[in-house]
Amino acid sequence: MNSRTALVTGASSGIGEATARLLKKQGFSVYAAARRVERMKHLEAEGLHVLSLDIADENSIRTCVKTILARDGRVDILVNNAGYGSYGAVEDVALDEARHQFEVNMFGLARLTQLVLPTMRENRFGKIVNVTSVGGKIYTPFGAWYHATKHALEGWSDALRIEMAPFGVDVIIIEPGGIKTAWGNIAADNLLKTSGSGPYSVAVAKAAGGMATLYNSKRLPHPSVVAATIVKSVRVAKPKTRYHVGYMAGVALAMRKVLSDRMFDRIITSMA
């Protein structure tokens, strides 16, 4: 396993960076990919291969995969981590922004996966790790488009898992809860920008304030806990189909499973 080649997207910070570094420590040949190449110079100094990747651009995706195949001839591990949260009231979010959310969180990921599947299938080995979220199972106000992409990714991953099983390729879903990254503050800022005034302003101010407080608190674990889970999942012969990790992940998923929609609505509304 340690001679395998891994590609990690969204590797310039947070979960992606932590995962790329841990895979490298475990002996993998690691390609760290992100739009902001300048933010990965330290990874390059640590012996990781750094690549430019705009997950919403077809040419960028093709170039990234071609570069790895030309150098190593294979991609054994694909960690689809790149993504962002577009928050705002459904009424306020422009459809162009909604489409971009799907382009980044779903369609770009899907295109990248399509391009690495042939070699995985031919080699009869591969691990595709899709980082979704507990938000792929639950929902929160003002996160409709973000949740839509993560719910879609969950179902897409399940179907892909069945298709690839005969070829020895595993599809693994990682469902993080709250993790100490810049994600929450960025999403909160975007929420205020999109719906901070108008009919939703009071509820938006409360929701954005809650997000900012949580993501600036000490309650959230470091991205390394997710990285450890990802590395564990790709190193075992028969990984689980899903792993959840992070603040409130288990609790949130359990509540969604046992509570009715209306009961869950009330709890989420009281927390937002």
PDB file of N, CA, C and O in Angstrom, residues 98-143:
ATOM      1  N   ALA A  98     -25.861  29.153  -7.299  1.00  0.00           N
ATOM      2  CA  ALA A  98     -26.305  27.794  -6.984  1.00  0.00           C
ATOM      3  C   ALA A  98     -25.673  26.789  -7.938  1.00  0.00           C
ATOM      4  O   ALA A  98     -25.226  25.712  -7.525  1.00  0.00           O
ATOM      5  N   ARG A  99     -25.615  27.151  -9.216  1.00  0.00           N
ATOM      6  CA  ARG A  99     -24.985  26.266 -10.202  1.00  0.00           C
ATOM      7  C   ARG A  99     -23.499  26.097  -9.910  1.00  0.00           C
ATOM      8  O   ARG A  99     -22.947  25.010 -10.056  1.00  0.00           O
ATOM      9  N   HIS A 100     -22.853  27.185  -9.499  1.00  0.00           N
ATOM     10  CA  HIS A 100     -21.418  27.101  -9.178  1.00  0.00           C
ATOM     11  C   HIS A 100     -21.189  26.204  -7.965  1.00  0.00           C
ATOM     12  O   HIS A 100     -20.203  25.474  -7.914  1.00  0.00           O
ATOM     13  N   GLN A 101     -22.104  26.275  -6.998  1.00  0.00           N
ATOM     14  CA  GLN A 101     -21.996  25.394  -5.845  1.00  0.00           C
ATOM     15  C   GLN A 101     -22.030  23.932  -6.274  1.00  0.00           C
ATOM     16  O   GLN A 101     -21.238  23.120  -5.810  1.00  0.00           O
ATOM     17  N   PHE A 102     -22.913  23.599  -7.187  1.00  0.00           N
ATOM     18  CA  PHE A 102     -22.971  22.232  -7.710  1.00  0.00           C
ATOM     19  C   PHE A 102     -21.742  21.924  -8.571  1.00  0.00           C
ATOM     20  O   PHE A 102     -21.240  20.789  -8.555  1.00  0.00           O
ATOM     21  N   GLU A 103     -21.259  22.896  -9.318  1.00  0.00           N
ATOM     22  CA  GLU A 103     -20.094  22.676 -10.173  1.00  0.00           C
ATOM     23  C   GLU A 103     -18.876  22.295  -9.338  1.00  0.00           C
ATOM     24  O   GLU A 103     -18.117  21.385  -9.695  1.00  0.00           O
ATOM     25  N   VAL A 104     -18.689  22.980  -8.224  1.00  0.00           N
ATOM     26  CA  VAL A 104     -17.535  22.719  -7.365  1.00  0.00           C
ATOM     27  C   VAL A 104     -17.737  21.466  -6.522  1.00  0.00           C
ATOM     28  O   VAL A 104     -16.877  20.584  -6.467  1.00  0.00           O
ATOM     29  N   ASN A 105     -18.869  21.391  -5.824  1.00  0.00           N
ATOM     30  CA  ASN A 105     -19.084  20.316  -4.849  1.00  0.00           C
ATOM     31  C   ASN A 105     -19.511  18.985  -5.455  1.00  0.00           C
ATOM     32  O   ASN A 105     -19.385  17.946  -4.802  1.00  0.00           O
ATOM     33  N   MET A 106     -20.013  19.009  -6.698  1.00  0.00           N
ATOM     34  CA  MET A 106     -20.527  17.774  -7.279  1.00  0.00           C
ATOM     35  C   MET A 106     -19.962  17.493  -8.667  1.00  0.00           C
ATOM     36  O   MET A 106     -19.311  16.481  -8.886  1.00  0.00           O
ATOM     37  N   PHE A 107     -20.194  18.360  -9.628  1.00  0.00           N
ATOM     38  CA  PHE A 107     -19.858  18.028 -11.011  1.00  0.00           C
ATOM     39  C   PHE A 107     -18.349  18.011 -11.274  1.00  0.00           C
ATOM     40  O   PHE A 107     -17.858  17.152 -12.010  1.00  0.00           O
ATOM     41  N   GLY A 108     -17.605  18.939 -10.683  1.00  0.00           N
ATOM     42  CA  GLY A 108     -16.153  18.913 -10.851  1.00  0.00           C
ATOM     43  C   GLY A 108     -15.560  17.665 -10.226  1.00  0.00           C
ATOM     44  O   GLY A 108     -14.682  17.012 -10.808  1.00  0.00           O
ATOM     45  N   LEU A 109     -16.041  17.337  -9.039  1.00  0.00           N
ATOM     46  CA  LEU A 109     -15.632  16.100  -8.365  1.00  0.00           C
ATOM     47  C   LEU A 109     -15.932  14.889  -9.231  1.00  0.00           C
ATOM     48  O   LEU A 109     -15.107  13.975  -9.377  1.00  0.00           O
ATOM     49  N   ALA A 110     -17.131  14.879  -9.822  1.00  0.00           N
ATOM     50  CA  ALA A 110     -17.538  13.740 -10.658  1.00  0.00           C
ATOM     51  C   ALA A 110     -16.652  13.620 -11.895  1.00  0.00           C
ATOM     52  O   ALA A 110     -16.268  12.513 -12.294  1.00  0.00           O
ATOM     53  N   ARG A 111     -16.308  14.754 -12.502  1.00  0.00           N
ATOM     54  CA  ARG A 111     -15.458  14.716 -13.694  1.00  0.00           C
ATOM     55  C   ARG A 111     -14.069  14.201 -13.356  1.00  0.00           C
ATOM     56  O   ARG A 111     -13.505  13.378 -14.095  1.00  0.00           O
ATOM     57  N   LEU A 112     -13.511  14.674 -12.254  1.00  0.00           N
ATOM     58  CA  LEU A 112     -12.194  14.197 -11.825  1.00  0.00           C
ATOM     59  C   LEU A 112     -12.230  12.692 -11.582  1.00  0.00           C
ATOM     60  O   LEU A 112     -11.318  11.960 -11.994  1.00  0.00           O
ATOM     61  N   THR A 113     -13.276  12.232 -10.947  1.00  0.00           N
ATOM     62  CA  THR A 113     -13.416  10.800 -10.678  1.00  0.00           C
ATOM     63  C   THR A 113     -13.509  10.010 -11.979  1.00  0.00           C
ATOM     64  O   THR A 113     -12.881   8.952 -12.118  1.00  0.00           O
ATOM     65  N   GLN A 114     -14.281  10.510 -12.934  1.00  0.00           N
ATOM     66  CA  GLN A 114     -14.389   9.833 -14.226  1.00  0.00           C
ATOM     67  C   GLN A 114     -13.022   9.610 -14.863  1.00  0.00           C
ATOM     68  O   GLN A 114     -12.765   8.557 -15.455  1.00  0.00           O
ATOM     69  N   LEU A 115     -12.148  10.591 -14.734  1.00  0.00           N
ATOM     70  CA  LEU A 115     -10.855  10.520 -15.405  1.00  0.00           C
ATOM     71  C   LEU A 115      -9.866   9.568 -14.736  1.00  0.00           C
ATOM     72  O   LEU A 115      -8.924   9.103 -15.383  1.00  0.00           O
ATOM     73  N   VAL A 116     -10.056   9.285 -13.449  1.00  0.00           N
ATOM     74  CA  VAL A 116      -9.142   8.344 -12.788  1.00  0.00           C
ATOM     75  C   VAL A 116      -9.690   6.924 -12.759  1.00  0.00           C
ATOM     76  O   VAL A 116      -8.940   5.975 -12.499  1.00  0.00           O
ATOM     77  N   LEU A 117     -10.975   6.752 -13.035  1.00  0.00           N
ATOM     78  CA  LEU A 117     -11.579   5.419 -12.957  1.00  0.00           C
ATOM     79  C   LEU A 117     -10.979   4.404 -13.937  1.00  0.00           C
ATOM     80  O   LEU A 117     -10.800   3.234 -13.562  1.00  0.00           O
ATOM     81  N   PRO A 118     -10.662   4.782 -15.182  1.00  0.00           N
ATOM     82  CA  PRO A 118     -10.155   3.761 -16.113  1.00  0.00           C
ATOM     83  C   PRO A 118      -8.911   3.037 -15.612  1.00  0.00           C
ATOM     84  O   PRO A 118      -8.836   1.803 -15.697  1.00  0.00           O
ATOM     85  N   THR A 119      -7.930   3.776 -15.079  1.00  0.00           N
ATOM     86  CA  THR A 119      -6.719   3.106 -14.603  1.00  0.00           C
ATOM     87  C   THR A 119      -6.999   2.294 -13.349  1.00  0.00           C
ATOM     88  O   THR A 119      -6.427   1.216 -13.167  1.00  0.00           O
ATOM     89  N   MET A 120      -7.859   2.793 -12.491  1.00  0.00           N
ATOM     90  CA  MET A 120      -8.230   2.014 -11.307  1.00  0.00           C
ATOM     91  C   MET A 120      -8.892   0.711 -11.722  1.00  0.00           C
ATOM     92  O   MET A 120      -8.589  -0.367 -11.196  1.00  0.00           O
ATOM     93  N   ARG A 121      -9.802   0.821 -12.678  1.00  0.00           N
ATOM     94  CA  ARG A 121     -10.521  -0.369 -13.143  1.00  0.00           C
ATOM     95  C   ARG A 121      -9.574  -1.368 -13.793  1.00  0.00           C
ATOM     96  O   ARG A 121      -9.643  -2.580 -13.534  1.00  0.00           O
ATOM     97  N   GLU A 122      -8.669  -0.865 -14.610  1.00  0.00           N
ATOM     98  CA  GLU A 122      -7.711  -1.757 -15.278  1.00  0.00           C
ATOM     99  C   GLU A 122      -6.759  -2.421 -14.293  1.00  0.00           C
ATOM    100  O   GLU A 122      -6.398  -3.586 -14.450  1.00  0.00           O
ATOM    101  N   ASN A 123      -6.373  -1.671 -13.249  1.00  0.00           N
ATOM    102  CA  ASN A 123      -5.480  -2.224 -12.234  1.00  0.00           C
ATOM    103  C   ASN A 123      -6.212  -3.051 -11.186  1.00  0.00           C
ATOM    104  O   ASN A 123      -5.572  -3.691 -10.348  1.00  0.00           O
ATOM    105  N   ARG A 124      -7.535  -2.991 -11.258  1.00  0.00           N
ATOM    106  CA  ARG A 124      -8.379  -3.700 -10.300  1.00  0.00           C
ATOM    107  C   ARG A 124      -8.028  -3.319  -8.866  1.00  0.00           C
ATOM    108  O   ARG A 124      -8.022  -4.138  -7.943  1.00  0.00           O
ATOM    109  N   PHE A 125      -7.765  -2.030  -8.696  1.00  0.00           N
ATOM    110  CA  PHE A 125      -7.514  -1.487  -7.366  1.00  0.00           C
ATOM    111  C   PHE A 125      -7.758   0.013  -7.378  1.00  0.00           C
ATOM    112  O   PHE A 125      -7.357   0.723  -8.305  1.00  0.00           O
ATOM    113  N   GLY A 126      -8.391   0.487  -6.318  1.00  0.00           N
ATOM    114  CA  GLY A 126      -8.571   1.922  -6.165  1.00  0.00           C
ATOM    115  C   GLY A 126      -9.380   2.235  -4.927  1.00  0.00           C
ATOM    116  O   GLY A 126     -10.192   1.415  -4.475  1.00  0.00           O
ATOM    117  N   LYS A 127      -9.132   3.402  -4.361  1.00  0.00           N
ATOM    118  CA  LYS A 127      -9.896   3.897  -3.217  1.00  0.00           C
ATOM    119  C   LYS A 127     -10.335   5.323  -3.549  1.00  0.00           C
ATOM    120  O   LYS A 127      -9.496   6.216  -3.729  1.00  0.00           O
ATOM    121  N   ILE A 128     -11.623   5.527  -3.668  1.00  0.00           N
ATOM    122  CA  ILE A 128     -12.161   6.856  -3.916  1.00  0.00           C
ATOM    123  C   ILE A 128     -12.828   7.328  -2.634  1.00  0.00           C
ATOM    124  O   ILE A 128     -13.794   6.726  -2.163  1.00  0.00           O
ATOM    125  N   VAL A 129     -12.292   8.393  -2.063  1.00  0.00           N
ATOM    126  CA  VAL A 129     -12.805   8.927  -0.804  1.00  0.00           C
ATOM    127  C   VAL A 129     -13.523  10.235  -1.097  1.00  0.00           C
ATOM    128  O   VAL A 129     -12.904  11.206  -1.544  1.00  0.00           O
ATOM    129  N   ASN A 130     -14.819  10.253  -0.848  1.00  0.00           N
ATOM    130  CA  ASN A 130     -15.609  11.457  -1.075  1.00  0.00           C
ATOM    131  C   ASN A 130     -15.946  12.102   0.267  1.00  0.00           C
ATOM    132  O   ASN A 130     -16.644  11.504   1.096  1.00  0.00           O
ATOM    133  N   VAL A 131     -15.424  13.300   0.470  1.00  0.00           N
ATOM    134  CA  VAL A 131     -15.690  14.014   1.715  1.00  0.00           C
ATOM    135  C   VAL A 131     -17.014  14.763   1.554  1.00  0.00           C
ATOM    136  O   VAL A 131     -17.091  15.769   0.845  1.00  0.00           O
ATOM    137  N   THR A 132     -18.043  14.223   2.174  1.00  0.00           N
ATOM    138  CA  THR A 132     -19.345  14.893   2.128  1.00  0.00           C
ATOM    139  C   THR A 132     -19.472  15.735   3.388  1.00  0.00           C
ATOM    140  O   THR A 132     -18.737  16.694   3.573  1.00  0.00           O
ATOM    141  N   SER A 133     -20.363  15.389   4.279  1.00  0.00           N
ATOM    142  CA  SER A 133     -20.582  16.156   5.499  1.00  0.00           C
ATOM    143  C   SER A 133     -21.761  15.514   6.213  1.00  0.00           C
ATOM    144  O   SER A 133     -22.558  14.805   5.578  1.00  0.00           O
ATOM    145  N   VAL A 134     -21.901  15.765   7.505  1.00  0.00           N
ATOM    146  CA  VAL A 134     -23.171  15.386   8.132  1.00  0.00           C
ATOM    147  C   VAL A 134     -24.290  16.170   7.460  1.00  0.00           C
ATOM    148  O   VAL A 134     -25.452  15.778   7.499  1.00  0.00           O
ATOM    149  N   GLY A 135     -23.895  17.288   6.815  1.00  0.00           N
ATOM    150  CA  GLY A 135     -24.860  18.073   6.044  1.00  0.00           C
ATOM    151  C   GLY A 135     -25.382  17.368   4.824  1.00  0.00           C
ATOM    152  O   GLY A 135     -26.282  17.869   4.141  1.00  0.00           O
ATOM    153  N   GLY A 136     -24.846  16.188   4.529  1.00  0.00           N
ATOM    154  CA  GLY A 136     -25.395  15.364   3.461  1.00  0.00           C
ATOM    155  C   GLY A 136     -26.520  14.474   3.943  1.00  0.00           C
ATOM    156  O   GLY A 136     -27.164  13.780   3.146  1.00  0.00           O
ATOM    157  N   LYS A 137     -26.749  14.485   5.244  1.00  0.00           N
ATOM    158  CA  LYS A 137     -27.828  13.693   5.844  1.00  0.00           C
ATOM    159  C   LYS A 137     -28.836  14.571   6.577  1.00  0.00           C
ATOM    160  O   LYS A 137     -29.998  14.212   6.704  1.00  0.00           O
ATOM    161  N   ILE A 138     -28.359  15.715   7.101  1.00  0.00           N
ATOM    162  CA  ILE A 138     -29.247  16.622   7.820  1.00  0.00           C
ATOM    163  C   ILE A 138     -29.402  17.908   7.002  1.00  0.00           C
ATOM    164  O   ILE A 138     -28.960  17.985   5.858  1.00  0.00           O
ATOM    165  N   TYR A 139     -30.003  18.920   7.611  1.00  0.00           N
ATOM    166  CA  TYR A 139     -30.210  20.191   6.920  1.00  0.00           C
ATOM    167  C   TYR A 139     -30.274  21.306   7.953  1.00  0.00           C
ATOM    168  O   TYR A 139     -30.581  21.082   9.134  1.00  0.00           O
ATOM    169  N   THR A 140     -29.942  22.505   7.519  1.00  0.00           N
ATOM    170  CA  THR A 140     -30.018  23.689   8.366  1.00  0.00           C
ATOM    171  C   THR A 140     -30.579  24.838   7.542  1.00  0.00           C
ATOM    172  O   THR A 140     -30.438  24.853   6.312  1.00  0.00           O
ATOM    173  N   PRO A 141     -31.233  25.806   8.179  1.00  0.00           N
ATOM    174  CA  PRO A 141     -31.767  26.939   7.418  1.00  0.00           C
ATOM    175  C   PRO A 141     -30.646  27.730   6.771  1.00  0.00           C
ATOM    176  O   PRO A 141     -29.546  27.843   7.315  1.00  0.00           O
ATOM    177  N   PHE A 142     -30.921  28.233   5.584  1.00  0.00           N
ATOM    178  CA  PHE A 142     -30.023  29.070   4.789  1.00  0.00           C
ATOM    179  C   PHE A 142     -28.861  28.290   4.169  1.00  0.00           C
ATOM    180  O   PHE A 142     -27.972  28.892   3.577  1.00  0.00           O
ATOM    181  N   GLY A 143     -28.906  26.982   4.272  1.00  0.00           N
ATOM    182  CA  GLY A 143     -27.861  26.172   3.642  1.00  0.00           C
ATOM    183  C   GLY A 143     -28.416  25.251   2.571  1.00  0.00           C
ATOM    184  O   GLY A 143     -27.810  24.220   2.265  1.00  0.00           O
TER     185      GLY A 143
END
